[in-house]
Amino acid sequence: MNLATKKWIFLKVSSIILLPLMIWFIINFIAIYDQNYSEVFKFFTNSTTKFLFGLFVVVAYFFSALNISEVFEDYIANDKIKNVANKLLYASAVVIPLITIILILNL
């Protein structure tokens, strides 16, 4: 299986995983939108919420990194610049969710 096919499959699988997580997040965001700090804090200290939100962040960054890398492939002609952009993108797609999950777990 070539790289383009793998990326396509990963995009489809991650979008299927992301859809129910996005619905869950939107419903809960609407529920806590007008709440005070203590209610929002209580929401994010729940272990189920921590797990689902962490999964949501990881899958969302994975999905966005795959999509943005496709834009790089299509619109950046210089291979060196394209490789550097992809490496920075993938590094940020690992570091940012990791920092987010660490901060949430410390609540």
PDB file of N, CA and C in Angstrom:
ATOM      1  N   MET A   1       0.846  -1.170   0.000  1.00  0.00           N
ATOM      2  CA  MET A   1       0.000   0.000   0.000  1.00  0.00           C
ATOM      3  C   MET A   1       0.898   1.240   0.000  1.00  0.00           C
ATOM      4  N   ASN A   2       0.613   2.173  -0.881  1.00  0.00           N
ATOM      5  CA  ASN A   2       1.474   3.356  -0.966  1.00  0.00           C
ATOM      6  C   ASN A   2       1.070   4.415   0.059  1.00  0.00           C
ATOM      7  N   LEU A   3       1.894   5.442   0.186  1.00  0.00           N
ATOM      8  CA  LEU A   3       1.708   6.465   1.215  1.00  0.00           C
ATOM      9  C   LEU A   3       0.404   7.243   1.039  1.00  0.00           C
ATOM     10  N   ALA A   4       0.040   7.554  -0.188  1.00  0.00           N
ATOM     11  CA  ALA A   4      -1.190   8.314  -0.429  1.00  0.00           C
ATOM     12  C   ALA A   4      -2.421   7.527   0.013  1.00  0.00           C
ATOM     13  N   THR A   5      -2.410   6.229  -0.218  1.00  0.00           N
ATOM     14  CA  THR A   5      -3.537   5.400   0.194  1.00  0.00           C
ATOM     15  C   THR A   5      -3.621   5.326   1.712  1.00  0.00           C
ATOM     16  N   LYS A   6      -2.478   5.205   2.380  1.00  0.00           N
ATOM     17  CA  LYS A   6      -2.467   5.172   3.838  1.00  0.00           C
ATOM     18  C   LYS A   6      -2.988   6.482   4.423  1.00  0.00           C
ATOM     19  N   LYS A   7      -2.545   7.611   3.848  1.00  0.00           N
ATOM     20  CA  LYS A   7      -3.037   8.906   4.323  1.00  0.00           C
ATOM     21  C   LYS A   7      -4.541   9.019   4.142  1.00  0.00           C
ATOM     22  N   TRP A   8      -5.041   8.563   2.998  1.00  0.00           N
ATOM     23  CA  TRP A   8      -6.466   8.631   2.727  1.00  0.00           C
ATOM     24  C   TRP A   8      -7.239   7.791   3.748  1.00  0.00           C
ATOM     25  N   ILE A   9      -6.753   6.585   4.030  1.00  0.00           N
ATOM     26  CA  ILE A   9      -7.421   5.712   5.003  1.00  0.00           C
ATOM     27  C   ILE A   9      -7.372   6.344   6.398  1.00  0.00           C
ATOM     28  N   PHE A  10      -6.216   6.889   6.794  1.00  0.00           N
ATOM     29  CA  PHE A  10      -6.111   7.542   8.094  1.00  0.00           C
ATOM     30  C   PHE A  10      -7.043   8.748   8.193  1.00  0.00           C
ATOM     31  N   LEU A  11      -7.189   9.505   7.113  1.00  0.00           N
ATOM     32  CA  LEU A  11      -8.118  10.637   7.115  1.00  0.00           C
ATOM     33  C   LEU A  11      -9.545  10.179   7.332  1.00  0.00           C
ATOM     34  N   LYS A  12      -9.944   9.121   6.640  1.00  0.00           N
ATOM     35  CA  LYS A  12     -11.319   8.628   6.763  1.00  0.00           C
ATOM     36  C   LYS A  12     -11.583   8.049   8.146  1.00  0.00           C
ATOM     37  N   VAL A  13     -10.639   7.269   8.664  1.00  0.00           N
ATOM     38  CA  VAL A  13     -10.821   6.666   9.987  1.00  0.00           C
ATOM     39  C   VAL A  13     -10.839   7.743  11.072  1.00  0.00           C
ATOM     40  N   SER A  14      -9.925   8.692  10.987  1.00  0.00           N
ATOM     41  CA  SER A  14      -9.896   9.744  12.004  1.00  0.00           C
ATOM     42  C   SER A  14     -11.135  10.634  11.926  1.00  0.00           C
ATOM     43  N   SER A  15     -11.679  10.848  10.741  1.00  0.00           N
ATOM     44  CA  SER A  15     -12.907  11.645  10.647  1.00  0.00           C
ATOM     45  C   SER A  15     -14.091  10.899  11.244  1.00  0.00           C
ATOM     46  N   ILE A  16     -14.118   9.584  11.087  1.00  0.00           N
ATOM     47  CA  ILE A  16     -15.193   8.793  11.686  1.00  0.00           C
ATOM     48  C   ILE A  16     -15.088   8.807  13.205  1.00  0.00           C
ATOM     49  N   ILE A  17     -13.872   8.736  13.731  1.00  0.00           N
ATOM     50  CA  ILE A  17     -13.666   8.806  15.185  1.00  0.00           C
ATOM     51  C   ILE A  17     -13.969  10.207  15.702  1.00  0.00           C
ATOM     52  N   LEU A  18     -13.617  11.212  14.924  1.00  0.00           N
ATOM     53  CA  LEU A  18     -13.775  12.606  15.348  1.00  0.00           C
ATOM     54  C   LEU A  18     -15.238  13.047  15.396  1.00  0.00           C
ATOM     55  N   LEU A  19     -16.067  12.507  14.564  1.00  0.00           N
ATOM     56  CA  LEU A  19     -17.467  12.943  14.490  1.00  0.00           C
ATOM     57  C   LEU A  19     -18.209  12.777  15.816  1.00  0.00           C
ATOM     58  N   PRO A  20     -18.258  11.590  16.442  1.00  0.00           N
ATOM     59  CA  PRO A  20     -18.965  11.511  17.725  1.00  0.00           C
ATOM     60  C   PRO A  20     -18.291  12.304  18.846  1.00  0.00           C
ATOM     61  N   LEU A  21     -16.961  12.414  18.791  1.00  0.00           N
ATOM     62  CA  LEU A  21     -16.271  13.218  19.794  1.00  0.00           C
ATOM     63  C   LEU A  21     -16.620  14.695  19.656  1.00  0.00           C
ATOM     64  N   MET A  22     -16.742  15.160  18.426  1.00  0.00           N
ATOM     65  CA  MET A  22     -17.125  16.556  18.188  1.00  0.00           C
ATOM     66  C   MET A  22     -18.555  16.817  18.664  1.00  0.00           C
ATOM     67  N   ILE A  23     -19.451  15.886  18.396  1.00  0.00           N
ATOM     68  CA  ILE A  23     -20.834  16.040  18.865  1.00  0.00           C
ATOM     69  C   ILE A  23     -20.865  16.071  20.388  1.00  0.00           C
ATOM     70  N   TRP A  24     -20.114  15.149  21.024  1.00  0.00           N
ATOM     71  CA  TRP A  24     -20.039  15.136  22.489  1.00  0.00           C
ATOM     72  C   TRP A  24     -19.512  16.466  23.007  1.00  0.00           C
ATOM     73  N   PHE A  25     -18.440  16.984  22.398  1.00  0.00           N
ATOM     74  CA  PHE A  25     -17.840  18.224  22.863  1.00  0.00           C
ATOM     75  C   PHE A  25     -18.796  19.400  22.682  1.00  0.00           C
ATOM     76  N   ILE A  26     -19.465  19.484  21.556  1.00  0.00           N
ATOM     77  CA  ILE A  26     -20.399  20.601  21.316  1.00  0.00           C
ATOM     78  C   ILE A  26     -21.542  20.585  22.320  1.00  0.00           C
ATOM     79  N   ILE A  27     -22.112  19.406  22.561  1.00  0.00           N
ATOM     80  CA  ILE A  27     -23.220  19.294  23.519  1.00  0.00           C
ATOM     81  C   ILE A  27     -22.763  19.714  24.914  1.00  0.00           C
ATOM     82  N   ASN A  28     -21.597  19.246  25.329  1.00  0.00           N
ATOM     83  CA  ASN A  28     -21.097  19.607  26.660  1.00  0.00           C
ATOM     84  C   ASN A  28     -20.643  21.052  26.732  1.00  0.00           C
ATOM     85  N   PHE A  29     -20.110  21.582  25.653  1.00  0.00           N
ATOM     86  CA  PHE A  29     -19.710  22.986  25.642  1.00  0.00           C
ATOM     87  C   PHE A  29     -20.937  23.885  25.797  1.00  0.00           C
ATOM     88  N   ILE A  30     -22.019  23.531  25.130  1.00  0.00           N
ATOM     89  CA  ILE A  30     -23.260  24.297  25.273  1.00  0.00           C
ATOM     90  C   ILE A  30     -23.763  24.218  26.714  1.00  0.00           C
ATOM     91  N   ALA A  31     -23.627  23.036  27.327  1.00  0.00           N
ATOM     92  CA  ALA A  31     -24.100  22.859  28.698  1.00  0.00           C
ATOM     93  C   ALA A  31     -23.290  23.664  29.699  1.00  0.00           C
ATOM     94  N   ILE A  32     -21.984  23.818  29.483  1.00  0.00           N
ATOM     95  CA  ILE A  32     -21.152  24.537  30.460  1.00  0.00           C
ATOM     96  C   ILE A  32     -20.852  25.972  30.049  1.00  0.00           C
ATOM     97  N   TYR A  33     -21.379  26.417  28.946  1.00  0.00           N
ATOM     98  CA  TYR A  33     -21.042  27.743  28.418  1.00  0.00           C
ATOM     99  C   TYR A  33     -21.357  28.864  29.407  1.00  0.00           C
ATOM    100  N   ASP A  34     -22.528  28.836  30.002  1.00  0.00           N
ATOM    101  CA  ASP A  34     -22.948  29.906  30.913  1.00  0.00           C
ATOM    102  C   ASP A  34     -22.701  29.578  32.381  1.00  0.00           C
ATOM    103  N   GLN A  35     -21.970  28.529  32.647  1.00  0.00           N
ATOM    104  CA  GLN A  35     -21.719  28.118  34.027  1.00  0.00           C
ATOM    105  C   GLN A  35     -20.558  28.916  34.620  1.00  0.00           C
ATOM    106  N   ASN A  36     -20.487  28.874  35.932  1.00  0.00           N
ATOM    107  CA  ASN A  36     -19.388  29.565  36.599  1.00  0.00           C
ATOM    108  C   ASN A  36     -18.134  28.683  36.591  1.00  0.00           C
ATOM    109  N   TYR A  37     -17.047  29.241  37.120  1.00  0.00           N
ATOM    110  CA  TYR A  37     -15.754  28.556  37.085  1.00  0.00           C
ATOM    111  C   TYR A  37     -15.801  27.197  37.767  1.00  0.00           C
ATOM    112  N   SER A  38     -16.466  27.106  38.890  1.00  0.00           N
ATOM    113  CA  SER A  38     -16.476  25.846  39.645  1.00  0.00           C
ATOM    114  C   SER A  38     -17.184  24.732  38.881  1.00  0.00           C
ATOM    115  N   GLU A  39     -18.238  25.063  38.147  1.00  0.00           N
ATOM    116  CA  GLU A  39     -18.934  24.043  37.345  1.00  0.00           C
ATOM    117  C   GLU A  39     -18.072  23.576  36.170  1.00  0.00           C
ATOM    118  N   VAL A  40     -17.385  24.507  35.534  1.00  0.00           N
ATOM    119  CA  VAL A  40     -16.491  24.145  34.432  1.00  0.00           C
ATOM    120  C   VAL A  40     -15.328  23.318  34.955  1.00  0.00           C
ATOM    121  N   PHE A  41     -14.788  23.699  36.099  1.00  0.00           N
ATOM    122  CA  PHE A  41     -13.702  22.945  36.711  1.00  0.00           C
ATOM    123  C   PHE A  41     -14.157  21.537  37.079  1.00  0.00           C
ATOM    124  N   LYS A  42     -15.358  21.435  37.617  1.00  0.00           N
ATOM    125  CA  LYS A  42     -15.913  20.124  37.975  1.00  0.00           C
ATOM    126  C   LYS A  42     -16.089  19.260  36.726  1.00  0.00           C
ATOM    127  N   PHE A  43     -16.504  19.876  35.621  1.00  0.00           N
ATOM    128  CA  PHE A  43     -16.675  19.144  34.370  1.00  0.00           C
ATOM    129  C   PHE A  43     -15.338  18.576  33.899  1.00  0.00           C
ATOM    130  N   PHE A  44     -14.283  19.382  33.923  1.00  0.00           N
ATOM    131  CA  PHE A  44     -12.990  18.934  33.410  1.00  0.00           C
ATOM    132  C   PHE A  44     -12.205  18.071  34.392  1.00  0.00           C
ATOM    133  N   THR A  45     -12.626  17.974  35.640  1.00  0.00           N
ATOM    134  CA  THR A  45     -11.950  17.087  36.574  1.00  0.00           C
ATOM    135  C   THR A  45     -12.558  15.689  36.583  1.00  0.00           C
ATOM    136  N   ASN A  46     -13.668  15.498  35.926  1.00  0.00           N
ATOM    137  CA  ASN A  46     -14.265  14.171  35.796  1.00  0.00           C
ATOM    138  C   ASN A  46     -13.354  13.297  34.935  1.00  0.00           C
ATOM    139  N   SER A  47     -13.084  12.081  35.368  1.00  0.00           N
ATOM    140  CA  SER A  47     -12.129  11.231  34.648  1.00  0.00           C
ATOM    141  C   SER A  47     -12.627  10.849  33.250  1.00  0.00           C
ATOM    142  N   THR A  48     -13.922  10.644  33.092  1.00  0.00           N
ATOM    143  CA  THR A  48     -14.469  10.336  31.765  1.00  0.00           C
ATOM    144  C   THR A  48     -14.290  11.518  30.823  1.00  0.00           C
ATOM    145  N   THR A  49     -14.543  12.702  31.342  1.00  0.00           N
ATOM    146  CA  THR A  49     -14.373  13.907  30.540  1.00  0.00           C
ATOM    147  C   THR A  49     -12.908  14.102  30.161  1.00  0.00           C
ATOM    148  N   LYS A  50     -12.009  13.869  31.094  1.00  0.00           N
ATOM    149  CA  LYS A  50     -10.585  13.989  30.788  1.00  0.00           C
ATOM    150  C   LYS A  50     -10.187  13.054  29.656  1.00  0.00           C
ATOM    151  N   PHE A  51     -10.649  11.807  29.736  1.00  0.00           N
ATOM    152  CA  PHE A  51     -10.315  10.831  28.705  1.00  0.00           C
ATOM    153  C   PHE A  51     -10.896  11.228  27.352  1.00  0.00           C
ATOM    154  N   LEU A  52     -12.189  11.560  27.330  1.00  0.00           N
ATOM    155  CA  LEU A  52     -12.829  11.909  26.052  1.00  0.00           C
ATOM    156  C   LEU A  52     -12.257  13.189  25.461  1.00  0.00           C
ATOM    157  N   PHE A  53     -11.990  14.189  26.299  1.00  0.00           N
ATOM    158  CA  PHE A  53     -11.425  15.429  25.788  1.00  0.00           C
ATOM    159  C   PHE A  53      -9.997  15.218  25.292  1.00  0.00           C
ATOM    160  N   GLY A  54      -9.221  14.418  26.011  1.00  0.00           N
ATOM    161  CA  GLY A  54      -7.869  14.099  25.555  1.00  0.00           C
ATOM    162  C   GLY A  54      -7.887  13.369  24.226  1.00  0.00           C
ATOM    163  N   LEU A  55      -8.779  12.399  24.096  1.00  0.00           N
ATOM    164  CA  LEU A  55      -8.926  11.678  22.834  1.00  0.00           C
ATOM    165  C   LEU A  55      -9.360  12.619  21.719  1.00  0.00           C
ATOM    166  N   PHE A  56     -10.279  13.523  22.038  1.00  0.00           N
ATOM    167  CA  PHE A  56     -10.746  14.507  21.062  1.00  0.00           C
ATOM    168  C   PHE A  56      -9.598  15.390  20.574  1.00  0.00           C
ATOM    169  N   VAL A  57      -8.772  15.861  21.490  1.00  0.00           N
ATOM    170  CA  VAL A  57      -7.655  16.740  21.123  1.00  0.00           C
ATOM    171  C   VAL A  57      -6.641  15.993  20.256  1.00  0.00           C
ATOM    172  N   VAL A  58      -6.300  14.772  20.640  1.00  0.00           N
ATOM    173  CA  VAL A  58      -5.315  13.995  19.888  1.00  0.00           C
ATOM    174  C   VAL A  58      -5.822  13.698  18.482  1.00  0.00           C
ATOM    175  N   VAL A  59      -7.056  13.227  18.372  1.00  0.00           N
ATOM    176  CA  VAL A  59      -7.605  12.888  17.047  1.00  0.00           C
ATOM    177  C   VAL A  59      -7.781  14.141  16.202  1.00  0.00           C
ATOM    178  N   ALA A  60      -8.200  15.240  16.818  1.00  0.00           N
ATOM    179  CA  ALA A  60      -8.384  16.487  16.056  1.00  0.00           C
ATOM    180  C   ALA A  60      -7.056  16.993  15.504  1.00  0.00           C
ATOM    181  N   TYR A  61      -5.995  16.943  16.299  1.00  0.00           N
ATOM    182  CA  TYR A  61      -4.683  17.375  15.798  1.00  0.00           C
ATOM    183  C   TYR A  61      -4.138  16.420  14.748  1.00  0.00           C
ATOM    184  N   PHE A  62      -4.369  15.131  14.926  1.00  0.00           N
ATOM    185  CA  PHE A  62      -3.941  14.150  13.929  1.00  0.00           C
ATOM    186  C   PHE A  62      -4.656  14.410  12.600  1.00  0.00           C
ATOM    187  N   PHE A  63      -5.961  14.614  12.672  1.00  0.00           N
ATOM    188  CA  PHE A  63      -6.761  14.878  11.479  1.00  0.00           C
ATOM    189  C   PHE A  63      -6.329  16.176  10.798  1.00  0.00           C
ATOM    190  N   SER A  64      -6.134  17.226  11.581  1.00  0.00           N
ATOM    191  CA  SER A  64      -5.741  18.502  10.978  1.00  0.00           C
ATOM    192  C   SER A  64      -4.342  18.436  10.399  1.00  0.00           C
ATOM    193  N   ALA A  65      -3.433  17.722  11.053  1.00  0.00           N
ATOM    194  CA  ALA A  65      -2.069  17.600  10.523  1.00  0.00           C
ATOM    195  C   ALA A  65      -2.068  16.863   9.193  1.00  0.00           C
ATOM    196  N   LEU A  66      -2.871  15.818   9.078  1.00  0.00           N
ATOM    197  CA  LEU A  66      -2.959  15.106   7.805  1.00  0.00           C
ATOM    198  C   LEU A  66      -3.519  15.997   6.701  1.00  0.00           C
ATOM    199  N   ASN A  67      -4.537  16.770   7.026  1.00  0.00           N
ATOM    200  CA  ASN A  67      -5.125  17.662   6.026  1.00  0.00           C
ATOM    201  C   ASN A  67      -4.169  18.776   5.618  1.00  0.00           C
ATOM    202  N   ILE A  68      -3.507  19.367   6.583  1.00  0.00           N
ATOM    203  CA  ILE A  68      -2.577  20.454   6.263  1.00  0.00           C
ATOM    204  C   ILE A  68      -1.380  19.929   5.478  1.00  0.00           C
ATOM    205  N   SER A  69      -0.929  18.706   5.785  1.00  0.00           N
ATOM    206  CA  SER A  69       0.188  18.145   5.020  1.00  0.00           C
ATOM    207  C   SER A  69      -0.202  17.926   3.562  1.00  0.00           C
ATOM    208  N   GLU A  70      -1.452  17.629   3.305  1.00  0.00           N
ATOM    209  CA  GLU A  70      -1.917  17.511   1.922  1.00  0.00           C
ATOM    210  C   GLU A  70      -1.882  18.857   1.213  1.00  0.00           C
ATOM    211  N   VAL A  71      -2.189  19.917   1.923  1.00  0.00           N
ATOM    212  CA  VAL A  71      -2.084  21.262   1.349  1.00  0.00           C
ATOM    213  C   VAL A  71      -0.629  21.566   1.021  1.00  0.00           C
ATOM    214  N   PHE A  72       0.282  21.206   1.928  1.00  0.00           N
ATOM    215  CA  PHE A  72       1.707  21.396   1.658  1.00  0.00           C
ATOM    216  C   PHE A  72       2.130  20.628   0.413  1.00  0.00           C
ATOM    217  N   GLU A  73       1.672  19.387   0.292  1.00  0.00           N
ATOM    218  CA  GLU A  73       2.033  18.562  -0.862  1.00  0.00           C
ATOM    219  C   GLU A  73       1.540  19.187  -2.168  1.00  0.00           C
ATOM    220  N   ASP A  74       0.371  19.795  -2.115  1.00  0.00           N
ATOM    221  CA  ASP A  74      -0.217  20.345  -3.336  1.00  0.00           C
ATOM    222  C   ASP A  74       0.345  21.711  -3.725  1.00  0.00           C
ATOM    223  N   TYR A  75       0.696  22.540  -2.733  1.00  0.00           N
ATOM    224  CA  TYR A  75       0.985  23.932  -3.047  1.00  0.00           C
ATOM    225  C   TYR A  75       2.428  24.377  -2.818  1.00  0.00           C
ATOM    226  N   ILE A  76       3.262  23.537  -2.240  1.00  0.00           N
ATOM    227  CA  ILE A  76       4.666  23.914  -2.048  1.00  0.00           C
ATOM    228  C   ILE A  76       5.496  23.111  -3.039  1.00  0.00           C
ATOM    229  N   ALA A  77       6.155  23.804  -3.937  1.00  0.00           N
ATOM    230  CA  ALA A  77       6.910  23.127  -4.995  1.00  0.00           C
ATOM    231  C   ALA A  77       8.303  22.702  -4.536  1.00  0.00           C
ATOM    232  N   ASN A  78       8.936  23.492  -3.692  1.00  0.00           N
ATOM    233  CA  ASN A  78      10.283  23.200  -3.230  1.00  0.00           C
ATOM    234  C   ASN A  78      10.242  22.054  -2.216  1.00  0.00           C
ATOM    235  N   ASP A  79      10.956  20.968  -2.517  1.00  0.00           N
ATOM    236  CA  ASP A  79      10.912  19.786  -1.658  1.00  0.00           C
ATOM    237  C   ASP A  79      11.516  20.026  -0.280  1.00  0.00           C
ATOM    238  N   LYS A  80      12.559  20.837  -0.191  1.00  0.00           N
ATOM    239  CA  LYS A  80      13.173  21.116   1.109  1.00  0.00           C
ATOM    240  C   LYS A  80      12.207  21.870   2.016  1.00  0.00           C
ATOM    241  N   ILE A  81      11.576  22.888   1.470  1.00  0.00           N
ATOM    242  CA  ILE A  81      10.618  23.672   2.249  1.00  0.00           C
ATOM    243  C   ILE A  81       9.424  22.798   2.646  1.00  0.00           C
ATOM    244  N   LYS A  82       8.972  21.971   1.721  1.00  0.00           N
ATOM    245  CA  LYS A  82       7.849  21.076   1.993  1.00  0.00           C
ATOM    246  C   LYS A  82       8.187  20.105   3.127  1.00  0.00           C
ATOM    247  N   ASN A  83       9.405  19.547   3.109  1.00  0.00           N
ATOM    248  CA  ASN A  83       9.809  18.607   4.159  1.00  0.00           C
ATOM    249  C   ASN A  83       9.927  19.291   5.519  1.00  0.00           C
ATOM    250  N   VAL A  84      10.496  20.482   5.535  1.00  0.00           N
ATOM    251  CA  VAL A  84      10.615  21.227   6.790  1.00  0.00           C
ATOM    252  C   VAL A  84       9.224  21.586   7.322  1.00  0.00           C
ATOM    253  N   ALA A  85       8.345  22.037   6.450  1.00  0.00           N
ATOM    254  CA  ALA A  85       6.983  22.387   6.867  1.00  0.00           C
ATOM    255  C   ALA A  85       6.256  21.168   7.425  1.00  0.00           C
ATOM    256  N   ASN A  86       6.388  20.022   6.758  1.00  0.00           N
ATOM    257  CA  ASN A  86       5.743  18.805   7.243  1.00  0.00           C
ATOM    258  C   ASN A  86       6.316  18.359   8.586  1.00  0.00           C
ATOM    259  N   LYS A  87       7.634  18.442   8.742  1.00  0.00           N
ATOM    260  CA  LYS A  87       8.248  18.035  10.013  1.00  0.00           C
ATOM    261  C   LYS A  87       7.821  18.959  11.154  1.00  0.00           C
ATOM    262  N   LEU A  88       7.774  20.257  10.908  1.00  0.00           N
ATOM    263  CA  LEU A  88       7.299  21.189  11.936  1.00  0.00           C
ATOM    264  C   LEU A  88       5.826  20.953  12.255  1.00  0.00           C
ATOM    265  N   LEU A  89       5.055  20.668  11.235  1.00  0.00           N
ATOM    266  CA  LEU A  89       3.632  20.382  11.435  1.00  0.00           C
ATOM    267  C   LEU A  89       3.434  19.139  12.284  1.00  0.00           C
ATOM    268  N   TYR A  90       4.123  18.063  11.965  1.00  0.00           N
ATOM    269  CA  TYR A  90       3.980  16.825  12.723  1.00  0.00           C
ATOM    270  C   TYR A  90       4.523  16.970  14.144  1.00  0.00           C
ATOM    271  N   ALA A  91       5.594  17.734  14.310  1.00  0.00           N
ATOM    272  CA  ALA A  91       6.114  17.977  15.659  1.00  0.00           C
ATOM    273  C   ALA A  91       5.102  18.747  16.504  1.00  0.00           C
ATOM    274  N   SER A  92       4.495  19.771  15.915  1.00  0.00           N
ATOM    275  CA  SER A  92       3.488  20.530  16.658  1.00  0.00           C
ATOM    276  C   SER A  92       2.235  19.697  16.907  1.00  0.00           C
ATOM    277  N   ALA A  93       1.925  18.767  16.007  1.00  0.00           N
ATOM    278  CA  ALA A  93       0.761  17.898  16.193  1.00  0.00           C
ATOM    279  C   ALA A  93       0.995  16.874  17.295  1.00  0.00           C
ATOM    280  N   VAL A  94       2.237  16.699  17.710  1.00  0.00           N
ATOM    281  CA  VAL A  94       2.531  15.819  18.839  1.00  0.00           C
ATOM    282  C   VAL A  94       2.664  16.644  20.125  1.00  0.00           C
ATOM    283  N   VAL A  95       3.374  17.754  20.048  1.00  0.00           N
ATOM    284  CA  VAL A  95       3.686  18.547  21.239  1.00  0.00           C
ATOM    285  C   VAL A  95       2.442  19.235  21.808  1.00  0.00           C
ATOM    286  N   ILE A  96       1.650  19.868  20.982  1.00  0.00           N
ATOM    287  CA  ILE A  96       0.494  20.630  21.480  1.00  0.00           C
ATOM    288  C   ILE A  96      -0.540  19.728  22.165  1.00  0.00           C
ATOM    289  N   PRO A  97      -0.958  18.598  21.558  1.00  0.00           N
ATOM    290  CA  PRO A  97      -1.880  17.723  22.303  1.00  0.00           C
ATOM    291  C   PRO A  97      -1.264  17.154  23.573  1.00  0.00           C
ATOM    292  N   LEU A  98       0.027  16.856  23.534  1.00  0.00           N
ATOM    293  CA  LEU A  98       0.695  16.323  24.722  1.00  0.00           C
ATOM    294  C   LEU A  98       0.670  17.329  25.857  1.00  0.00           C
ATOM    295  N   ILE A  99       0.960  18.578  25.571  1.00  0.00           N
ATOM    296  CA  ILE A  99       0.910  19.636  26.589  1.00  0.00           C
ATOM    297  C   ILE A  99      -0.517  19.800  27.105  1.00  0.00           C
ATOM    298  N   THR A 100      -1.490  19.769  26.196  1.00  0.00           N
ATOM    299  CA  THR A 100      -2.891  19.904  26.594  1.00  0.00           C
ATOM    300  C   THR A 100      -3.311  18.774  27.520  1.00  0.00           C
ATOM    301  N   ILE A 101      -2.940  17.554  27.180  1.00  0.00           N
ATOM    302  CA  ILE A 101      -3.328  16.404  28.001  1.00  0.00           C
ATOM    303  C   ILE A 101      -2.643  16.464  29.370  1.00  0.00           C
ATOM    304  N   ILE A 102      -1.382  16.846  29.398  1.00  0.00           N
ATOM    305  CA  ILE A 102      -0.671  16.963  30.678  1.00  0.00           C
ATOM    306  C   ILE A 102      -1.338  18.009  31.566  1.00  0.00           C
ATOM    307  N   LEU A 103      -1.702  19.135  30.980  1.00  0.00           N
ATOM    308  CA  LEU A 103      -2.366  20.182  31.772  1.00  0.00           C
ATOM    309  C   LEU A 103      -3.730  19.734  32.265  1.00  0.00           C
ATOM    310  N   ILE A 104      -4.481  19.007  31.452  1.00  0.00           N
ATOM    311  CA  ILE A 104      -5.792  18.531  31.872  1.00  0.00           C
ATOM    312  C   ILE A 104      -5.661  17.475  32.962  1.00  0.00           C
ATOM    313  N   LEU A 105      -4.674  16.606  32.842  1.00  0.00           N
ATOM    314  CA  LEU A 105      -4.494  15.565  33.852  1.00  0.00           C
ATOM    315  C   LEU A 105      -4.072  16.146  35.195  1.00  0.00           C
ATOM    316  N   ASN A 106      -3.475  17.331  35.181  1.00  0.00           N
ATOM    317  CA  ASN A 106      -3.056  17.965  36.427  1.00  0.00           C
ATOM    318  C   ASN A 106      -4.187  18.710  37.114  1.00  0.00           C
ATOM    319  N   LEU A 107      -5.376  18.754  36.533  1.00  0.00           N
ATOM    320  CA  LEU A 107      -6.508  19.433  37.174  1.00  0.00           C
ATOM    321  C   LEU A 107      -6.975  18.660  38.379  1.00  0.00           C
TER     322      LEU A 107
END
